[in-house]
XYZ file of C-alpha atoms in Angstrom:
393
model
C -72.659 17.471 76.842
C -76.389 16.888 76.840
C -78.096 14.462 79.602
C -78.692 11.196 77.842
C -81.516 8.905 79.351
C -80.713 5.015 80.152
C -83.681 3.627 81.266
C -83.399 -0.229 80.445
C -86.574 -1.791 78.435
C -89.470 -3.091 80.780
C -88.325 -7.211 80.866
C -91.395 -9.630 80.571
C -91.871 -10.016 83.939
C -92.166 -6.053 84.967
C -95.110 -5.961 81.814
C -97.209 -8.967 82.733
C -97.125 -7.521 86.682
C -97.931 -4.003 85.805
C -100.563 -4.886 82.928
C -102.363 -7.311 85.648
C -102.313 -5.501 88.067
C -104.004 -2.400 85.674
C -106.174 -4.748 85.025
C -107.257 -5.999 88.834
C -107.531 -2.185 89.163
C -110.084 -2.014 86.585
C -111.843 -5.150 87.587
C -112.223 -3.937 91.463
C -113.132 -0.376 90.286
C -115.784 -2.033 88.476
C -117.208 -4.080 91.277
C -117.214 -1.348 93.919
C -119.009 1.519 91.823
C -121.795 -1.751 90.592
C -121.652 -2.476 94.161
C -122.242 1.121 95.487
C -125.056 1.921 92.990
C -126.972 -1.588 93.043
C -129.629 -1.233 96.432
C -129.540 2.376 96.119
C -132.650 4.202 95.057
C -132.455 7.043 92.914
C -133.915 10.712 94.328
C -136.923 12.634 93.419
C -138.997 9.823 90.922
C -141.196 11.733 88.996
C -143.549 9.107 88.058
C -147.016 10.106 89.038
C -148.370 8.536 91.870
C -150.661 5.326 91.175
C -150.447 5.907 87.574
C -152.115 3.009 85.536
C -150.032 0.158 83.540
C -149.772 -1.998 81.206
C -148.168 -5.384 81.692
C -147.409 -6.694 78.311
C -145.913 -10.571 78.625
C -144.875 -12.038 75.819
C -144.913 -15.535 76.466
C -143.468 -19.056 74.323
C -142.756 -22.459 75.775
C -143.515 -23.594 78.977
C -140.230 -23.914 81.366
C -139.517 -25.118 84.443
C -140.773 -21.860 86.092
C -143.334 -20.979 84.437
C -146.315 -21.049 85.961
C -144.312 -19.007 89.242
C -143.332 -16.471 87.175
C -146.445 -15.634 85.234
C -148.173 -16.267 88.642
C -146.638 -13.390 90.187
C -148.002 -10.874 87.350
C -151.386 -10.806 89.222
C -150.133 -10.677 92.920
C -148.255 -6.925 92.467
C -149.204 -4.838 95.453
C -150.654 -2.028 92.883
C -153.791 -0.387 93.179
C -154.156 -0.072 88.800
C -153.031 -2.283 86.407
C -153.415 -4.698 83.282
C -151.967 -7.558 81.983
C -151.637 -8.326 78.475
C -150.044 -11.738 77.298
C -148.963 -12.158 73.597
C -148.530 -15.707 72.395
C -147.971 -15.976 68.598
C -148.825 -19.095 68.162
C -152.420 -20.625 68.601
C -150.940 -24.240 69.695
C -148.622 -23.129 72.183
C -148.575 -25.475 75.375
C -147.978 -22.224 77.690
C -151.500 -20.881 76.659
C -154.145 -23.445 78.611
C -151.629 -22.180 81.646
C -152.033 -18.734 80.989
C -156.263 -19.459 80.498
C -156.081 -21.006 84.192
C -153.900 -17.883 85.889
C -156.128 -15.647 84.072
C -159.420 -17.863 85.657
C -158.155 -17.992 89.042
C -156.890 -14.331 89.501
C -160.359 -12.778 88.189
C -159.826 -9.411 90.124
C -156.807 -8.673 87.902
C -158.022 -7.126 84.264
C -155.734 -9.437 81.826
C -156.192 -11.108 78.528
C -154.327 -12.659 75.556
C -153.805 -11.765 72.212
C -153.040 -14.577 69.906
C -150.640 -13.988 66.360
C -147.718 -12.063 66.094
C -147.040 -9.389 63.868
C -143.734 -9.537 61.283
C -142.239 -6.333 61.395
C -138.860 -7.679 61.955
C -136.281 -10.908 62.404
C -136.681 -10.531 66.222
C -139.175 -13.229 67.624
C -139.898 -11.369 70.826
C -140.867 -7.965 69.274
C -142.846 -9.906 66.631
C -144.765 -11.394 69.278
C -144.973 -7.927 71.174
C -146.478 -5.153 68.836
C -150.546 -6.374 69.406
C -150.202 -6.290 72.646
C -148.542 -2.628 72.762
C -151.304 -1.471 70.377
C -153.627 -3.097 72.118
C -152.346 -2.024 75.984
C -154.929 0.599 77.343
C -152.709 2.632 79.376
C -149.645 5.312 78.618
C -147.148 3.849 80.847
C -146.170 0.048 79.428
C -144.322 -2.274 80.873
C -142.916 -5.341 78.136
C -141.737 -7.951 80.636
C -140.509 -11.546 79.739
C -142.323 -14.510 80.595
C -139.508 -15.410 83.387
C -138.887 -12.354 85.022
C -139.672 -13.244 88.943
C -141.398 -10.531 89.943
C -141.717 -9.142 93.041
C -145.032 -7.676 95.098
C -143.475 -4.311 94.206
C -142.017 -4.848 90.797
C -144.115 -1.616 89.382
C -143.289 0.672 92.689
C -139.515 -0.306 91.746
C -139.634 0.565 88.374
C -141.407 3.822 88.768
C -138.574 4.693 91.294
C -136.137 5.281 88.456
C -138.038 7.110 86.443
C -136.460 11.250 86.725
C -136.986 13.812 84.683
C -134.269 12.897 81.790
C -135.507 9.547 81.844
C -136.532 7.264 78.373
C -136.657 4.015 79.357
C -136.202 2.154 82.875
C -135.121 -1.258 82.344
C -133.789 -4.235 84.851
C -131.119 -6.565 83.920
C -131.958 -10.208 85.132
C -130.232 -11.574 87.728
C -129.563 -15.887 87.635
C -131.199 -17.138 90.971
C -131.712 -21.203 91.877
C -129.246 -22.795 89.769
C -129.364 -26.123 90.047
C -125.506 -27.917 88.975
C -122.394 -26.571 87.793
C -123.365 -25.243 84.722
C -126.349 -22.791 85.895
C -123.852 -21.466 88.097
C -121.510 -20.927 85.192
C -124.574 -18.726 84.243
C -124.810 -17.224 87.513
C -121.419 -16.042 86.726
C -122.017 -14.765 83.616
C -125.648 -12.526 84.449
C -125.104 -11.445 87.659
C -121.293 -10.533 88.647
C -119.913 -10.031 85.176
C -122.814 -8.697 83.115
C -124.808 -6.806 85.700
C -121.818 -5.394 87.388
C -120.747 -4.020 84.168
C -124.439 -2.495 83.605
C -125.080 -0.868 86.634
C -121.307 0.463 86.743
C -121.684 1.973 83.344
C -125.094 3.190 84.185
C -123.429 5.057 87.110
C -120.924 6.560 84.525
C -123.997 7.617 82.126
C -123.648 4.738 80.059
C -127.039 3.087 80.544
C -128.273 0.286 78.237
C -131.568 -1.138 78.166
C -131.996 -4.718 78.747
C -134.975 -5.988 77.414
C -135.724 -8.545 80.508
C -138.135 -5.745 82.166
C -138.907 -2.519 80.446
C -140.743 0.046 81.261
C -142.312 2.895 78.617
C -144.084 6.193 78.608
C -145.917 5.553 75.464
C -146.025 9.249 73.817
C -142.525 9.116 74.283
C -141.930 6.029 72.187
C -145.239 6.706 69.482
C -143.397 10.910 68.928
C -140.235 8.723 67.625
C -141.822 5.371 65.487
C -143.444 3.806 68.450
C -143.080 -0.032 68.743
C -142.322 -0.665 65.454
C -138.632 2.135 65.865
C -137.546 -1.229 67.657
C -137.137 -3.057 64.908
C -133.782 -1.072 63.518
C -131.674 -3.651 65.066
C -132.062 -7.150 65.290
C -132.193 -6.716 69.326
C -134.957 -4.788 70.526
C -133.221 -3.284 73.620
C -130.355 -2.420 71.062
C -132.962 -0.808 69.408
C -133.846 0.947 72.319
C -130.851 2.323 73.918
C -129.754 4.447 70.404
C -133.609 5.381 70.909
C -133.307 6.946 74.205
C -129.807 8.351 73.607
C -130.916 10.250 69.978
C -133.412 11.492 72.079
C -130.819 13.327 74.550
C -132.591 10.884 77.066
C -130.940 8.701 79.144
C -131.678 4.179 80.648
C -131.765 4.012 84.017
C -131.555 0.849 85.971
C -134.072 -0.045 89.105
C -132.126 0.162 92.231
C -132.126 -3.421 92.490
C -132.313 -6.132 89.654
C -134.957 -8.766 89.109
C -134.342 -12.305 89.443
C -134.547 -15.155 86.676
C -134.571 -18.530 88.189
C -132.521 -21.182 86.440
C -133.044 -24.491 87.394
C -130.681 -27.048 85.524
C -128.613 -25.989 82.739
C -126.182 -27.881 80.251
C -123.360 -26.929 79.031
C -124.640 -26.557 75.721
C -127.713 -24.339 76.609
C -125.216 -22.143 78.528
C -122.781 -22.155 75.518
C -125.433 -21.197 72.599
C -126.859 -18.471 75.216
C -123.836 -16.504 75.416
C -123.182 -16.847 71.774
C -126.471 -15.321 70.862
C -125.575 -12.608 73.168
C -122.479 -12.125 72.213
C -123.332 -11.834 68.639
C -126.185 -9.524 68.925
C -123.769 -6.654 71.427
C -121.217 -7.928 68.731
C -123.222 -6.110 65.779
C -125.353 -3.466 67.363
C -122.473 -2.403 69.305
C -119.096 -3.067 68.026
C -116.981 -0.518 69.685
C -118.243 -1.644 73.445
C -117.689 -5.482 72.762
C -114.225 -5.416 71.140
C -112.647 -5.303 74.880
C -114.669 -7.747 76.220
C -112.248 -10.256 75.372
C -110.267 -8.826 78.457
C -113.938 -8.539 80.766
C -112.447 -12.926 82.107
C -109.936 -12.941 84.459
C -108.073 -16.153 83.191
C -107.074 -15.600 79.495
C -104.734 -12.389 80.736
C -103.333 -13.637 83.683
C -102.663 -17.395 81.974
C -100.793 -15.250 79.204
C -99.344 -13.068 81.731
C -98.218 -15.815 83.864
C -96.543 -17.498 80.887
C -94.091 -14.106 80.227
C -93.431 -13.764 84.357
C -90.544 -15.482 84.266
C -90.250 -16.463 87.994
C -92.330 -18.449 90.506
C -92.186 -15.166 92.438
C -93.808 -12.993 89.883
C -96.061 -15.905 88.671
C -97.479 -16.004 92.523
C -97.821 -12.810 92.365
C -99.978 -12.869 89.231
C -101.825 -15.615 91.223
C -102.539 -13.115 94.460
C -104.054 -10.701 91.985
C -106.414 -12.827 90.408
C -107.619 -14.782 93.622
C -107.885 -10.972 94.765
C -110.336 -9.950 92.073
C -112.257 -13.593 92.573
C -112.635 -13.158 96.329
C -114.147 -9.413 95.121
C -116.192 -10.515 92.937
C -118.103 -13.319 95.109
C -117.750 -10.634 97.591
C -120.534 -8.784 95.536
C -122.967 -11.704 95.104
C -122.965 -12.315 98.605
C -123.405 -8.409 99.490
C -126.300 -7.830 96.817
C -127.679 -11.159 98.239
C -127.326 -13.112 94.882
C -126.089 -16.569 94.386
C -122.947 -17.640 96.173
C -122.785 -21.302 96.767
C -118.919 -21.923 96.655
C -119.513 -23.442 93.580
C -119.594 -20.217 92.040
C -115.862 -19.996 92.097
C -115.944 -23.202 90.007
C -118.592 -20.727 87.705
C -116.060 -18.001 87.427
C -113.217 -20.087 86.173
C -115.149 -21.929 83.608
C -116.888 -18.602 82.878
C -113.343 -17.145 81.985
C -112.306 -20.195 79.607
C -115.436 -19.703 78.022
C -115.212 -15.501 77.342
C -112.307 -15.831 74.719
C -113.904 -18.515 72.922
C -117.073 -16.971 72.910
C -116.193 -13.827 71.828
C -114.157 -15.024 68.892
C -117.371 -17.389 67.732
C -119.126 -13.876 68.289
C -116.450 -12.169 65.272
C -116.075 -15.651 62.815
C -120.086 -16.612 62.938
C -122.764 -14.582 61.531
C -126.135 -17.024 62.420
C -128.187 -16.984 65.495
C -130.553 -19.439 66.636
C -133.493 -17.336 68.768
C -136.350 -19.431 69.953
C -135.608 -22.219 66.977
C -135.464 -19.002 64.661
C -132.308 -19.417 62.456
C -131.590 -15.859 61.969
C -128.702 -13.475 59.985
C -127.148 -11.012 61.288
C -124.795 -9.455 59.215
C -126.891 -7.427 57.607
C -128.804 -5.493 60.501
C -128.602 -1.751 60.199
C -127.400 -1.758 56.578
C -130.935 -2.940 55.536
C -134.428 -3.423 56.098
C -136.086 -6.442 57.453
C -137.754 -7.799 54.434
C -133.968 -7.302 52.534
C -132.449 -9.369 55.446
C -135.412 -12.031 54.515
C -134.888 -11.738 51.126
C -130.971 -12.239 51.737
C -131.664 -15.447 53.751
C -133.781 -17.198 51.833
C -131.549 -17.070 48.483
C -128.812 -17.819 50.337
């Protein structure tokens, strides 16, 4: 008589325990290989030493930071560099600004190039190709307007640059939020989407970011140059299938770049991540599908309803103010914003991931600096077919 197996069926509590606490495991895996690789400086650069650069800014708008952030371009503790600011419009209200940096910081070579240059839907790359042509050095560096720069933003850059390197890039990291809401975005740069970049980049994963890049130029001019970018309707999309179909890899710098904030509402916060979210969810399908599971609260709110008992449920409860208390235990250790209000940020972070990631699947338009844009048809088509597409329609 053969051995007959009676292992009863899993009851709803034993599955919403076990698939929480896989996914606590995940979440704290995460956090401590994002928190062992962010601070450390990669081996062996082999930039060469003092090389020149090319700071290309493209700049739009004046914000609350603005004149800070563009400030710092010409105080970088380098002994050779540029700066190149692209504004595509002639009546911008950032450009008298830039004309009195560029008048009070004469010992730094910089100078703006006005009118963009339509080689695509995105805004930013538009408003970037004159000043790549026009940059006078190999090694280019295509840095937003609010990227707070530090004395040694090149010197950090250059640091990640190895041997198998394409691009280095720097995620941006929310700093100086100012009410509940900027912390909400807090939550969402620094301890969700920058732990998840630097931990994939420490798996060999590494996507660009298009905050701060940095470029050898015959690297990018052998495969299309600036104009390659415009495949995808995000140029640091663009990028990282650049780098990769060159058998090259993205590093990160050791330690991000900050973005200050200031106040934020919940709408700007809200049509932010959509953007986002619809731009990874069409250049990269396959990695944002499980993102719906990246927020803490939509699992264990579903796995708390099929616990069953007040015992289980508080144990659901332990794991998730366990992988809370980890997470603001990052922040604090890479010294980013962590007011308490941050835990407030997380939670409303969560309730915001499942909703934003099915907008991301049900909406196909995108608003990018008061561009209405497309999207649907990115990678099947050209750019002038996507215009063509949107006007008619």
């Amino acid at each position: 008589m053969g051995l007959v197996s009676t292992f009863p069926a899993p009851d709803g509590t034993t599955v919403a325990l076990v698939l929480c606490a896989l996914l606590t495991a995940l979440h704290l895996a995460s956090l401590v290989v994002a928190g062992r690789r962010i601070g450390r400086h990669a081996c062996g650069t082999t930039f060469p030493v003092g090389a020149p650069v090319s700071l290309v800014r493209p700049v739009c708008g004046l914000e609350t930071f603005s004149e800070e952030t563009l400030a710092r371009g010409f105080a970088l503790d380098y002994p050779a560099y540029e700066i190149v600011f692209c504004v595509a419009d002639a009546a911008d209200p950032v450009l008298p600004l830039v004309r009195r940096l560029i008048a009070a910081h004469p010992r730094v070579p910089a100078r703006i190039l006005v009118g963009d240059e339509r080689i695509s839907d995105n805004p930013k790359l538009n408003n970037c190709v004159r000043g790549w042509e026009a940059a006078r050095h190999d090694w280019i560096v295509i840095a937003d307007s609010n990227v707070l720069m530090p004395t040694d933003y090149l010197q950090q850059l250059q640091a990640a640059w190895r041997d198998d390197t394409g691009l280095v890039c720097s995620t941006p990291i929310g700093a100086r939020p100012d009410g509940i809401w900027a912390a909400v975005e807090c939550a969402f740069l620094n301890t969700l989407q920058a732990r998840w970049q630097y931990a994939g980049e420490a798996v060999g994963l590494g996507f660009a970011q298009g905050k701060s890049m940095l470029w050898h130029r015959p690297f990018l001019e052998a495969r299309g140059g600036i104009r390659a970018l415009a495949a995808e309707i995000a140029e640091d999309a663009a990028a990282t299938k650049l780098v990769r179909a060159a058998g090259r890899r993205v590093h990160l710098v050791a330690a991000p770049f900050e973005q200050p904030l200031g106040r934020r509402a919940a709408f700007e916060v809200w049509s932010r991540q959509i953007r986002w979210a619809r731009l990874r969810r069409v250049t990269f399908p396959l990695f944002f599908a499980p993102e719906i599971a990246s927020g803490t609260l939509l699992p264990f709110v579903i796995a708390g309803s099929l616990a069953g008992t007040w015992t289980a449920a508080a144990g659901l409860a332990a794991l998730s103010a366990l992988g809370y208390a980890a997470e603001f235990r990052l922040a604090a250790r890479a010294g980013w914003f962590h007011a308490p209000r941050l835990l407030v940020g997380f939670l409303l972070r969560d309730a915001l991931i499942p909703l934003v990631w099915c907008a991301a699947w049900t909406h196909r338009a995108i608003v990018w600096r008061g561009n209405a844009m497309d999207i649907r048809l990115k990678g099947a088509v050209g750019p002038r077919a996507v215009l063509r597409r949107a006007r008619a329609a």
